[in-house]
Coordinates of C-alpha atoms in Angstrom, one line a residue:
M1212 CA 0.0 0.0 0.0
T1213 CA 1.3 3.4 -1.0
I1214 CA 1.0 6.3 1.5
H1215 CA 0.6 9.7 0.0
W1216 CA 2.3 12.2 2.3
T1217 CA 0.0 15.1 2.2
I1218 CA 0.6 18.2 4.4
P1219 CA -1.9 17.1 7.1
L1220 CA -0.2 13.7 7.3
K1221 CA 3.2 15.3 7.6
I1222 CA 2.0 17.6 10.3
L1223 CA 0.4 14.7 12.2
Y1224 CA 3.6 12.6 11.8
S1225 CA 5.8 15.4 13.2
V1226 CA 3.5 16.1 16.1
A1227 CA 3.3 12.4 17.0
I1228 CA 7.0 11.9 16.9
S1229 CA 7.8 15.1 18.7
C1230 CA 5.4 14.1 21.5
F1231 CA 7.7 11.2 22.2
F1232 CA 10.0 13.8 23.8
V1233 CA 7.6 16.5 24.9
L1234 CA 4.7 14.8 26.6
P1235 CA 6.6 12.2 28.7
A1236 CA 8.9 14.9 29.9
L1237 CA 6.2 17.3 30.9
I1238 CA 3.9 14.7 32.4
G1239 CA 6.8 13.0 34.2
Y1240 CA 8.0 16.2 35.7
A1241 CA 4.5 17.4 36.8
L1242 CA 3.5 14.0 38.4
R1243 CA 7.1 13.2 39.6
L1244 CA 7.0 9.8 38.0
E1245 CA 10.0 7.6 39.0
I1246 CA 12.0 5.2 36.9
T1247 CA 14.4 3.9 39.5
R1248 CA 15.6 4.6 43.1
K1249 CA 18.9 4.2 44.8
S1250 CA 19.4 5.6 48.3
F1251 CA 18.7 9.3 48.0
W1252 CA 19.1 9.2 44.2
V1253 CA 15.7 9.0 42.3
L1254 CA 15.7 9.0 38.5
G1255 CA 12.5 10.4 37.2
V1256 CA 10.8 10.2 33.7
Y1257 CA 11.8 13.8 32.9
G1258 CA 15.4 13.0 33.8
T1259 CA 15.3 9.9 31.6
V1260 CA 14.0 11.9 28.7
V1261 CA 16.8 14.5 29.2
F1262 CA 19.5 11.7 29.2
V1263 CA 18.0 10.1 26.1
F1264 CA 17.9 13.5 24.3
I1265 CA 21.6 14.2 25.2
F1266 CA 22.6 10.7 24.1
L1267 CA 20.9 11.1 20.7
Q1268 CA 22.3 14.6 20.3
L1269 CA 25.9 13.3 20.8
L1270 CA 25.2 10.4 18.5
F1271 CA 23.9 12.6 15.7
A1272 CA 26.8 15.1 16.2
T1273 CA 29.3 12.2 15.8
L1274 CA 27.6 10.9 12.7
N1275 CA 27.5 14.4 11.2
R1276 CA 31.2 14.8 11.9
W1277 CA 31.9 11.5 10.1
L1278 CA 29.7 12.4 7.2
T1279 CA 31.5 15.7 6.8
Y1280 CA 34.8 13.9 6.2
H1281 CA 33.0 11.3 4.0
Y1282 CA 31.5 14.0 1.7
R1283 CA 34.8 15.8 1.5
K1284 CA 36.5 12.6 0.2
R1285 CA 33.7 11.2 -2.0
L1286 CA 32.1 14.2 -3.6
P1287 CA 33.7 16.0 -6.6
A1288 CA 35.7 19.1 -5.6
A1289 CA 35.0 22.5 -7.0
I1290 CA 37.3 23.4 -9.9
S1291 CA 37.9 26.6 -11.7
S1292 CA 35.7 27.5 -14.6
S1293 CA 38.8 28.6 -16.5
S1294 CA 42.1 26.9 -17.1
S1295 CA 44.1 29.8 -15.8
V1296 CA 45.4 30.0 -12.3
R1297 CA 43.4 32.4 -10.1
P1298 CA 45.5 35.4 -9.0
S1299 CA 45.4 36.4 -5.4
L1300 CA 43.3 39.5 -4.4
S1301 CA 46.5 41.3 -3.4
E1302 CA 47.7 40.9 -7.0
T1303 CA 44.5 42.0 -8.6
M1304 CA 44.3 45.1 -6.6
T1305 CA 47.3 46.5 -8.6
E1306 CA 45.3 46.4 -11.8
N1307 CA 43.8 49.6 -13.3
V1308 CA 40.2 50.1 -12.2
N1309 CA 37.8 51.4 -14.9
E1310 CA 35.2 53.1 -12.7
K1311 CA 31.7 53.4 -13.8
V1312 CA 29.4 56.4 -13.0
I1313 CA 26.4 55.3 -11.1
G1314 CA 23.0 56.9 -10.9
C1315 CA 21.5 58.5 -7.8
C1316 CA 19.0 56.5 -5.7
D1317 CA 16.7 59.5 -6.1
Q1318 CA 15.7 57.9 -9.4
F1319 CA 13.8 55.3 -7.4
K1320 CA 11.6 58.0 -5.8
S1321 CA 9.8 58.7 -9.1
L1322 CA 10.0 55.0 -10.0
P1323 CA 10.1 55.4 -13.8
P1324 CA 10.0 52.4 -16.1
L1325 CA 13.2 50.5 -16.5
S1326 CA 13.5 51.5 -20.1
T1327 CA 13.8 55.2 -19.2
I1328 CA 16.6 54.8 -16.7
K1329 CA 20.0 55.5 -18.1
S1330 CA 23.4 55.9 -16.5
T1331 CA 24.3 59.6 -16.8
S1332 CA 26.7 61.9 -15.1
S1333 CA 24.0 64.4 -14.3
S1334 CA 22.9 62.6 -11.2
K1335 CA 25.5 60.9 -9.1
I1336 CA 25.8 59.1 -5.8
E1337 CA 28.5 60.7 -3.7
I1338 CA 31.8 58.7 -3.9
E1339 CA 34.0 59.0 -0.9
Q1340 CA 37.4 58.2 -2.3
V1341 CA 40.3 58.1 0.2
P1342 CA 43.6 58.3 -1.8
V1343 CA 46.2 55.7 -0.7
E1344 CA 49.7 56.2 -2.0
Q1345 CA 51.2 53.2 -3.8
P1346 CA 54.8 52.6 -4.7
P1347 CA 55.4 52.5 -8.4
L1348 CA 55.9 49.2 -10.0
T1349 CA 59.0 48.5 -11.9
C1350 CA 58.9 47.1 -15.4
S1351 CA 60.1 43.7 -14.2
E1352 CA 57.4 43.6 -11.6
S1353 CA 54.5 44.8 -13.7
Q1354 CA 55.3 43.1 -17.1
P1355 CA 56.8 39.6 -17.1
S1356 CA 59.0 38.8 -20.1
Q1357 CA 57.6 37.1 -23.2
E1358 CA 59.9 34.1 -22.6
T1359 CA 58.6 33.6 -19.0
T1360 CA 55.0 34.0 -20.1
A1361 CA 55.4 31.5 -22.9
T1362 CA 57.0 29.0 -20.5
I1363 CA 54.2 29.3 -18.0
K1364 CA 51.5 28.9 -20.6
Q1365 CA 53.3 25.8 -22.0
Q1366 CA 53.6 24.3 -18.5
V1367 CA 49.9 24.9 -17.8
S1368 CA 48.9 23.5 -21.2
D1369 CA 51.0 20.4 -20.7
K1370 CA 49.6 19.8 -17.2
D1371 CA 46.0 20.2 -18.5
M1372 CA 46.7 17.6 -21.3
E1373 CA 48.3 15.1 -18.9
Q1374 CA 45.8 15.4 -16.1
P1375 CA 42.3 16.7 -17.2
P1376 CA 40.4 18.3 -14.3
V1377 CA 38.0 16.1 -12.4
G1378 CA 35.2 17.8 -10.5
R1379 CA 32.4 20.2 -10.8
P1380 CA 32.4 23.8 -11.8
A1381 CA 32.9 26.1 -8.8
T1382 CA 29.9 28.1 -7.7
R1383 CA 30.0 31.7 -8.6
M1384 CA 30.6 33.2 -5.1
G1385 CA 30.0 36.5 -3.4
L1386 CA 31.1 37.6 0.0
A1387 CA 29.1 40.1 2.0
V1388 CA 30.6 42.0 5.0
V1389 CA 28.4 44.2 7.1
G1390 CA 29.4 46.3 10.1
Y1391 CA 28.7 49.4 12.2
R1392 CA 31.5 51.5 13.7
E1393 CA 33.6 48.5 14.1
E1394 CA 36.8 48.6 16.2
P1395 CA 39.6 49.4 13.6
G1396 CA 41.8 46.6 14.6
L1397 CA 39.1 44.0 14.3
F1398 CA 37.9 45.3 11.0
T1399 CA 41.4 45.3 9.6
K1400 CA 41.9 41.7 10.6
C1401 CA 38.6 40.8 9.0
L1402 CA 39.5 42.3 5.6
E1403 CA 43.0 40.9 5.7
S1404 CA 41.7 37.4 6.3
I1405 CA 39.3 37.8 3.3
K1406 CA 42.3 38.5 1.1
Q1407 CA 43.8 35.2 2.1
L1408 CA 40.7 33.1 1.4
E1409 CA 41.3 30.3 -1.1
Y1410 CA 38.8 29.5 -3.9
P1411 CA 39.2 28.0 -7.4
D1412 CA 37.7 31.1 -9.0
P1413 CA 37.8 34.9 -8.2
F1414 CA 34.8 35.9 -6.1
K1415 CA 33.0 39.2 -5.6
I1416 CA 33.3 41.2 -2.4
I1417 CA 31.0 43.9 -1.0
V1418 CA 31.3 45.7 2.3
V1419 CA 28.2 47.6 3.6
I1420 CA 28.7 50.1 6.4
D1421 CA 25.5 50.7 8.4
G1422 CA 26.0 54.4 8.7
D1423 CA 26.9 57.5 6.7
A1424 CA 27.9 59.9 9.5
P1425 CA 31.4 61.3 9.8
E1426 CA 32.2 58.7 12.5
D1427 CA 31.4 55.9 10.0
K1428 CA 34.0 57.0 7.5
E1429 CA 36.8 55.4 9.4
M1430 CA 35.6 52.0 8.2
A1431 CA 35.6 53.2 4.7
R1432 CA 39.2 54.5 5.0
L1433 CA 40.3 51.1 6.3
F1434 CA 38.5 49.4 3.4
Q1435 CA 40.4 51.5 0.9
K1436 CA 43.7 50.9 2.8
I1437 CA 43.3 47.1 2.5
F1438 CA 41.8 47.2 -1.0
P1439 CA 43.4 50.2 -2.8
Q1440 CA 41.7 51.7 -5.8
S1441 CA 38.4 50.2 -4.8
P1442 CA 35.5 52.6 -4.7
V1443 CA 33.4 53.7 -1.7
M1444 CA 29.8 54.6 -2.6
V1445 CA 27.4 56.6 -0.3
L1446 CA 23.7 55.8 -0.7
P1447 CA 21.4 58.7 0.2
E1448 CA 18.5 56.3 0.7
L1449 CA 18.4 52.7 1.9
L1450 CA 18.1 50.2 -1.0
S1451 CA 15.4 48.4 1.0
V1452 CA 13.3 51.6 1.2
S1453 CA 13.8 52.3 -2.5
F1454 CA 12.7 48.9 -3.5
Q1455 CA 9.7 49.0 -1.1
K1456 CA 8.5 52.1 -2.9
L1457 CA 9.0 50.3 -6.2
R1458 CA 7.0 47.3 -5.1
E1459 CA 4.1 49.6 -3.8
T1460 CA 4.1 51.5 -7.1
K1461 CA 4.1 48.3 -9.2
K1462 CA 1.3 46.9 -7.1
E1463 CA -0.9 50.0 -7.5
Q1464 CA -0.3 50.2 -11.3
E1465 CA -0.8 46.5 -12.1
K1466 CA -3.0 45.4 -9.2
V1467 CA -1.2 42.1 -9.0
E1468 CA 1.8 40.7 -7.1
E1469 CA 4.7 40.0 -9.4
D1470 CA 8.3 38.7 -9.1
L1471 CA 10.5 41.8 -9.3
N1472 CA 13.8 40.1 -8.8
D1473 CA 14.9 40.3 -12.5
Y1474 CA 13.7 44.0 -12.5
Y1475 CA 15.8 44.7 -9.4
D1476 CA 18.9 43.1 -11.0
Q1477 CA 18.6 45.0 -14.2
L1478 CA 18.1 48.3 -12.3
L1479 CA 21.2 47.7 -10.2
R1480 CA 23.3 46.7 -13.2
T1481 CA 22.2 50.0 -14.9
T1482 CA 22.6 52.4 -12.0
F1483 CA 25.1 51.0 -9.5
T1484 CA 28.8 50.2 -9.5
L1485 CA 28.8 46.4 -8.8
P1486 CA 31.7 44.5 -7.4
T1487 CA 33.7 42.4 -9.9
D1488 CA 36.1 39.6 -9.6
T1489 CA 39.0 42.0 -9.2
K1490 CA 37.3 45.1 -7.7
P1491 CA 35.6 45.0 -4.3
V1492 CA 33.1 47.7 -3.6
C1493 CA 32.1 49.4 -0.3
Y1494 CA 28.7 51.0 0.3
M1495 CA 27.8 53.5 3.1
Q1496 CA 24.1 53.9 3.8
P1497 CA 21.9 55.6 6.4
H1498 CA 22.1 53.8 9.8
Q1499 CA 19.1 51.5 10.1
G1500 CA 20.5 48.2 11.5
K1501 CA 22.3 45.1 10.3
R1502 CA 19.3 43.7 8.4
H1503 CA 19.1 46.6 6.0
A1504 CA 22.8 46.4 5.4
M1505 CA 22.6 42.7 4.7
Y1506 CA 19.7 43.4 2.3
T1507 CA 21.8 45.8 0.3
A1508 CA 24.7 43.4 0.2
F1509 CA 22.5 40.5 -1.0
R1510 CA 20.8 42.5 -3.7
V1511 CA 24.0 43.9 -5.1
L1512 CA 25.7 40.5 -5.2
M1513 CA 22.7 38.8 -6.8
A1514 CA 22.7 41.5 -9.5
A1515 CA 26.4 40.9 -10.0
G1516 CA 25.6 37.3 -11.0
C1517 CA 26.5 35.4 -7.8
E1518 CA 25.0 31.9 -7.3
A1519 CA 25.8 31.8 -3.6
V1520 CA 26.5 34.4 -1.0
M1521 CA 28.7 34.0 2.1
S1522 CA 27.8 36.6 4.8
T1523 CA 29.9 37.7 7.7
D1524 CA 30.3 40.4 10.4
S1525 CA 33.0 43.0 10.4
D1526 CA 34.7 41.5 13.5
T1527 CA 35.2 38.0 12.0
K1528 CA 38.5 36.5 11.0
F1529 CA 38.4 33.6 8.5
N1530 CA 40.4 30.5 8.1
S1531 CA 41.9 30.4 4.6
R1532 CA 39.8 27.3 3.5
A1533 CA 36.5 28.6 5.0
M1534 CA 34.9 29.5 1.6
I1535 CA 35.9 26.3 -0.1
E1536 CA 34.4 24.1 2.7
M1537 CA 31.3 26.2 3.0
E1538 CA 30.6 26.0 -0.7
H1539 CA 31.3 22.2 -0.7
A1540 CA 28.6 21.8 2.1
L1541 CA 26.0 23.0 -0.3
Y1542 CA 26.4 19.8 -2.4
W1543 CA 26.1 17.2 0.4
F1544 CA 22.4 16.6 -0.3
P1545 CA 19.8 17.7 -2.8
N1546 CA 17.8 20.8 -1.9
I1547 CA 20.3 22.4 0.5
G1548 CA 19.6 26.1 0.7
A1549 CA 22.1 27.3 3.3
A1550 CA 25.0 26.1 5.4
A1551 CA 26.7 27.2 8.7
G1552 CA 30.3 27.0 9.7
D1553 CA 32.1 26.6 13.0
V1554 CA 32.5 29.9 15.0
R1555 CA 35.4 30.1 17.4
I1556 CA 36.5 32.8 19.9
W1557 CA 39.8 34.6 19.2
N1558 CA 39.8 36.5 22.6
A1559 CA 39.3 33.4 24.7
T1560 CA 42.2 34.3 27.0
D1561 CA 41.0 37.8 27.8
G1562 CA 39.1 36.6 30.9
A1563 CA 37.2 33.9 32.7
L1564 CA 33.9 34.7 30.9
S1565 CA 35.4 34.8 27.4
F1566 CA 37.2 31.5 28.1
M1567 CA 33.9 29.9 29.3
S1568 CA 32.2 31.3 26.3
S1569 CA 34.7 29.7 23.9
L1570 CA 34.0 26.3 25.5
R1571 CA 30.2 27.0 25.2
Y1572 CA 30.6 28.0 21.5
W1573 CA 32.3 24.7 20.8
M1574 CA 29.4 22.8 22.4
A1575 CA 26.8 24.9 20.6
F1576 CA 28.3 24.4 17.1
N1577 CA 30.0 20.9 17.3
I1578 CA 27.2 19.2 19.3
E1579 CA 23.9 21.1 19.0
R1580 CA 24.2 22.4 15.4
A1581 CA 26.0 19.3 14.3
A1582 CA 23.1 17.1 15.6
Q1583 CA 20.7 19.4 13.7
S1584 CA 22.8 19.2 10.6
F1585 CA 22.6 15.4 10.6
N1586 CA 18.9 15.8 10.4
R1587 CA 19.4 18.7 7.8
C1588 CA 17.5 21.2 9.9
V1589 CA 20.0 23.7 11.5
T1590 CA 17.7 26.3 13.0
C1591 CA 20.2 29.2 13.0
V1592 CA 23.0 30.0 10.5
S1593 CA 25.2 32.2 12.7
G1594 CA 26.0 35.7 11.6
P1595 CA 29.8 35.5 11.6
M1596 CA 29.8 32.9 8.8
G1597 CA 26.9 31.5 6.7
I1598 CA 26.3 30.7 3.1
Y1599 CA 23.0 30.9 1.1
R1600 CA 22.1 30.0 -2.4
T1601 CA 20.9 33.2 -4.2
H1602 CA 17.9 31.4 -5.9
V1603 CA 16.7 30.7 -2.3
L1604 CA 17.2 34.2 -1.2
R1605 CA 15.2 35.5 -4.1
K1606 CA 12.1 33.7 -2.8
F1607 CA 11.8 35.6 0.5
L1608 CA 14.3 38.5 0.7
D1609 CA 11.5 41.2 0.5
D1610 CA 9.4 39.4 3.1
W1611 CA 12.5 39.0 5.3
I1612 CA 13.3 42.7 5.3
T1613 CA 9.8 43.8 6.2
Q1614 CA 9.3 41.3 9.1
N1615 CA 7.2 42.7 12.0
F1616 CA 6.5 41.4 15.4
L1617 CA 3.8 42.8 17.8
G1618 CA 3.2 45.5 15.2
M1619 CA 6.9 46.7 15.3
E1620 CA 9.8 46.3 12.8
C1621 CA 12.1 43.5 13.8
T1622 CA 15.7 44.8 14.4
Y1623 CA 17.4 41.8 15.8
G1624 CA 17.5 38.0 15.0
D1625 CA 18.3 38.7 11.4
D1626 CA 20.3 35.5 10.8
R1627 CA 17.8 33.3 12.6
H1628 CA 14.9 34.6 10.7
L1629 CA 16.8 34.2 7.4
T1630 CA 17.4 30.6 8.4
N1631 CA 13.8 30.1 9.3
R1632 CA 12.7 31.5 6.0
T1633 CA 14.9 29.0 4.3
L1634 CA 13.5 26.1 6.3
L1635 CA 9.9 27.4 5.7
H1636 CA 10.4 27.0 2.0
G1637 CA 11.4 23.4 2.5
Y1638 CA 15.2 23.8 1.9
R1639 CA 17.7 21.9 4.0
V1640 CA 20.2 23.7 6.2
V1641 CA 23.5 21.9 7.3
Y1642 CA 26.7 22.6 9.3
T1643 CA 30.3 21.8 8.6
H1644 CA 33.0 22.0 11.2
L1645 CA 35.7 22.0 8.5
A1646 CA 34.9 25.7 7.7
F1647 CA 35.7 27.9 10.7
C1648 CA 36.2 31.5 11.6
E1649 CA 37.0 33.4 14.8
T1650 CA 35.0 36.2 16.3
E1651 CA 35.0 38.3 19.4
T1652 CA 32.9 37.6 22.5
P1653 CA 32.1 39.9 25.4
V1654 CA 34.5 40.0 28.3
A1655 CA 32.4 42.2 30.6
F1656 CA 29.5 40.4 32.3
L1657 CA 26.8 43.1 31.5
R1658 CA 27.7 43.1 27.8
W1659 CA 27.5 39.3 27.7
F1660 CA 24.1 39.5 29.5
K1661 CA 22.8 41.9 26.9
Q1662 CA 24.0 39.7 24.1
Q1663 CA 22.4 36.6 25.6
T1664 CA 19.2 38.5 26.1
R1665 CA 19.1 39.6 22.5
W1666 CA 19.7 36.1 21.3
S1667 CA 17.0 34.7 23.6
K1668 CA 14.6 37.3 22.3
S1669 CA 15.1 36.2 18.7
F1670 CA 14.8 32.5 19.7
Y1671 CA 11.4 32.9 21.4
R1672 CA 10.1 35.2 18.7
E1673 CA 11.2 32.8 16.0
L1674 CA 9.5 29.9 17.7
F1675 CA 6.3 31.0 15.9
W1676 CA 8.1 30.7 12.6
N1677 CA 9.7 27.4 13.5
A1678 CA 6.2 25.9 14.2
R1679 CA 5.1 26.7 10.7
S1680 CA 7.9 24.5 9.1
L1681 CA 8.0 21.6 11.6
H1682 CA 6.1 19.3 9.2
K1683 CA 8.6 19.9 6.4
H1684 CA 11.6 18.6 8.4
S1685 CA 12.9 16.0 10.8
P1686 CA 11.1 15.5 14.1
W1687 CA 14.5 16.2 15.7
M1688 CA 13.8 19.9 14.9
A1689 CA 10.8 19.9 17.2
A1690 CA 12.7 18.0 19.9
E1691 CA 15.5 20.5 19.8
L1692 CA 13.2 23.4 20.0
F1693 CA 11.4 21.9 23.0
Y1694 CA 14.6 21.2 24.8
Q1695 CA 16.0 24.7 24.2
G1696 CA 12.8 26.5 24.9
I1697 CA 11.3 24.6 27.9
Y1698 CA 14.4 23.4 29.7
P1699 CA 15.4 26.8 31.2
F1700 CA 11.9 27.3 32.7
V1701 CA 11.7 23.8 34.1
L1702 CA 15.0 24.7 35.6
L1703 CA 13.6 27.9 36.9
F1704 CA 10.7 26.1 38.6
S1705 CA 13.1 23.7 40.2
I1706 CA 15.2 26.6 41.5
F1707 CA 12.4 28.2 43.3
Q1708 CA 11.1 24.9 44.7
I1709 CA 14.5 23.9 46.0
L1710 CA 15.5 27.3 47.4
F1711 CA 12.6 27.1 49.8
S1712 CA 12.9 23.4 50.6
K1713 CA 14.4 24.1 54.1
S1714 CA 17.3 21.8 53.5
P1715 CA 20.7 23.0 52.1
F1716 CA 21.6 19.4 51.3
I1717 CA 18.8 19.2 48.7
L1718 CA 20.3 22.3 47.0
C1719 CA 23.8 20.7 47.0
V1720 CA 22.6 17.5 45.4
W1721 CA 20.6 19.4 42.8
L1722 CA 23.7 21.4 41.8
L1723 CA 25.6 18.2 41.7
S1724 CA 23.1 16.8 39.2
L1725 CA 23.6 19.8 36.9
V1726 CA 27.3 19.3 37.0
M1727 CA 26.9 15.6 36.2
I1728 CA 24.9 16.5 33.1
A1729 CA 27.6 19.0 32.0
C1730 CA 30.2 16.4 32.5
I1731 CA 28.6 14.2 29.8
K1732 CA 29.3 16.8 27.2
T1733 CA 32.7 17.6 28.7
I1734 CA 33.8 14.0 28.3
Y1735 CA 32.6 13.9 24.7
S1736 CA 34.4 17.2 23.9
I1737 CA 37.7 15.9 25.3
I1738 CA 37.4 12.7 23.3
V1739 CA 36.8 14.6 20.1
T1740 CA 39.3 17.4 20.5
W1741 CA 41.9 15.9 22.9
Q1742 CA 41.9 19.2 24.7
L1743 CA 41.9 19.1 28.5
Q1744 CA 40.6 22.7 28.7
F1745 CA 37.1 21.3 28.5
L1746 CA 37.5 20.0 32.0
A1747 CA 36.5 23.5 33.1
F1748 CA 33.2 23.5 31.2
P1749 CA 31.1 22.3 34.3
F1750 CA 31.9 25.7 35.9
Y1751 CA 30.0 27.3 33.0
S1752 CA 26.9 26.2 35.1
I1753 CA 27.6 29.2 37.3
Y1754 CA 27.3 31.6 34.4
Y1755 CA 24.3 29.7 33.2
M1756 CA 22.6 30.1 36.6
V1757 CA 23.6 33.6 37.3
G1758 CA 23.3 35.1 33.8
L1759 CA 21.7 32.9 31.2
V1760 CA 18.5 31.9 33.1
P1761 CA 17.6 35.5 34.0
A1762 CA 18.5 36.6 30.4
K1763 CA 15.9 34.1 29.0
L1764 CA 13.4 35.3 31.5
W1765 CA 14.1 39.0 30.8
A1766 CA 14.0 38.3 27.0
I1767 CA 10.3 37.1 27.3
I1768 CA 9.4 40.0 29.5
S1769 CA 11.0 42.5 27.1
L1770 CA 10.0 41.1 23.7
W1771 CA 8.3 44.4 23.0
D1772 CA 11.7 46.1 23.1
I1773 CA 13.1 46.1 19.5
G1774 CA 16.4 47.7 20.5
W1775 CA 19.6 45.9 19.3
G1776 CA 20.8 45.7 22.8
T1777 CA 24.6 45.2 22.2
S1778 CA 27.4 47.3 23.6
A1779 CA 29.0 50.1 21.7
R1780 CA 32.0 50.0 19.5
S1781 CA 33.0 53.6 19.1
A1782 CA 34.8 55.6 21.8
A1783 CA 31.9 58.0 22.2
E1784 CA 29.3 55.3 22.6
M1785 CA 31.5 53.4 25.0
K1786 CA 31.8 56.6 27.1
R1787 CA 28.0 56.9 27.2
E1788 CA 27.7 53.2 28.3
M1789 CA 30.0 53.9 31.2
M1790 CA 27.5 56.3 32.8
I1791 CA 26.3 55.1 36.2
W1792 CA 22.6 55.4 35.4
S1793 CA 23.1 53.4 32.2
K1794 CA 24.9 50.7 34.0
L1795 CA 22.3 50.4 36.8
K1796 CA 19.5 50.2 34.2
E1797 CA 21.2 47.4 32.3
A1798 CA 22.1 45.5 35.5
L1799 CA 18.6 45.8 37.1
P1800 CA 17.3 42.3 35.9
V1801 CA 20.5 40.6 37.1
M1802 CA 20.4 42.4 40.4
I1803 CA 16.8 41.4 41.0
W1804 CA 17.6 37.8 40.1
L1805 CA 20.6 37.7 42.4
I1806 CA 18.5 39.1 45.3
V1807 CA 16.0 36.3 44.8
L1808 CA 18.6 33.6 44.4
L1809 CA 20.8 34.6 47.3
G1810 CA 17.7 35.3 49.4
G1811 CA 16.4 31.8 48.8
V1812 CA 19.8 30.3 49.8
A1813 CA 19.9 32.4 52.9
F1814 CA 16.4 31.4 53.8
N1815 CA 17.2 27.8 53.2
V1816 CA 20.2 27.8 55.5
A1817 CA 18.6 29.9 58.2
I1818 CA 15.5 27.6 58.5
Y1819 CA 17.7 24.6 58.5
L1820 CA 20.0 26.0 61.3
T1821 CA 17.0 27.0 63.5
S1822 CA 15.1 23.8 63.0
P1823 CA 15.3 21.6 66.2
D1824 CA 14.6 18.4 64.3
R1825 CA 17.0 18.9 61.4
I1826 CA 18.9 15.9 60.0
S1827 CA 22.6 15.8 59.6
G1828 CA 24.5 15.5 56.3
I1829 CA 25.6 12.0 57.2
D1830 CA 21.9 10.9 57.6
F1831 CA 20.9 12.8 54.5
F1832 CA 23.4 11.1 52.2
G1833 CA 22.4 7.6 53.5
L1834 CA 25.4 7.1 55.7
G1835 CA 23.3 7.0 58.8
S1836 CA 19.5 6.8 59.0
P1837 CA 17.2 6.8 56.0
A1838 CA 17.5 10.0 54.0
S1839 CA 15.3 12.3 52.1
D1840 CA 15.3 12.5 48.3
P1841 CA 16.3 15.8 46.6
N1842 CA 13.9 17.3 44.1
S1843 CA 15.5 18.6 40.9
I1844 CA 15.3 18.3 37.1
V1845 CA 16.5 14.7 37.4
F1846 CA 15.9 13.6 40.9
Y1847 CA 12.7 13.7 42.9
R1848 CA 12.2 13.6 46.7
N1849 CA 10.6 10.6 48.3
P1850 CA 6.9 11.4 49.2
S1851 CA 6.9 8.7 51.9
I1852 CA 9.4 10.8 53.9
F1853 CA 8.0 14.3 53.3

């Protein structure tokens, strides 16, 4: 009998399989159902589900790691579309640049037909050119001898005849860098790492600066310092706003929705200076947030003919093989629309928090995202490094830029929503650990807390989008979302219950159970990486308890706040952040949480010390008389004693 998998059946299947994790966990926790008991240790149904989930997560992550090496070995590698050897970017920068006059975005305001738009010099976008002196090239450096040229051509020709290339044509790639008042040292390292990227063919580069104020010109100067003779364009109006006006006008004129992607491409080719294989381009535009900068970058690269776009932030430093490995991941399975890479921390030694964050990053990417990748449903392609097929972006880019939540424009969670749109259209999203980059992580606690709050906001907001695509993907996607979304609040309930349990020994055993769970992933990490630094990961539980749990709680309370929520980059903004009132306002949620947390511990200890019939630690841990059972996410107290 053949089963026709209609959409209702797919939804029913996903819900049924997902309930395998969700319902037993919730029912087991609410009713305190037990699996087994040993002295004061009681393993409940909820704890069993957690352990099964972690086991499957580690299994899937391991399989994805193996498959990554398998695909690298078995699948054909990308080869250059031409027989010539690709010059490095540093070499191509010395070529003469034939600049093209671009039209002003004011043309979009009147929205004339495409046939009436011409590239003229009467209307220009301001070009901010920063001259950089270059040493003159000698004749021997700039013009190789005819004999040398003939020898090289003959060697290449002979090699091609002896060993014909085996593989597939390399994807036409574009690289999008977006940033806002980035710290000069970080931005310089980012651009220098881009020049060192390896790829069979030349690729197009665009840098979009989210701001056109005098303070934003420092990034433009750094761009021209790293890429001499490359133009910097200043857009008087956001490209997203210009195209929004165009869509509204088209809709009014023709009364129907139509695909304007080809029209956008032709318009940009006619009026803009597009990046080429040898000439990166930088755009400055009015400050409106990362999403609008990404939109400009994507649209320009699509108009330039790119088949895939790799996006990054302005504080990211690439490994030289990152682009090759990311492009290769797009060919693992049919219907892959996007891929994520491994993000590491370059300032891990700056403090205890940054070190713990580096360990947590490894877990997040090499366990959590790797497990999702095995099921082809990575739920977030991280901002520092991600790759998207352009034919996928064309399907939803205009909807992505106009996303609203609670009647307000969405200004954070850009990468997660971009991933969700990809999943919603039925495309697969994968992760490869072979492509990696390095980025900065906060060292100060309050800056880290704001970052975690913003990420948590986007996670809970995007749950509504995740629910719409669950039936199109593996049930593991639903299980992951349940674990990430519900676990902190089950933990929160346990915290309040245990803090007022009148026994400090229950609190100690509960904390011990959390450390034991962390040790499972710690052992796995050491086995995979052979790095003993992961022995410190159980101490991340302190930051989780003190900072991450209140961040998730505050994220839900403040979902209405659309502010970006990150700390500043420029000196002026950093000075404003150091104001006492600003610090107190940012620290208020953490302060309230610590008061509740420490108050509960003090109450617990005080009641225990003043109780005349308290039991000793020896009795509690089963070394004397029968003991009580702690109540936690894994262990439940014995109702026959309490």
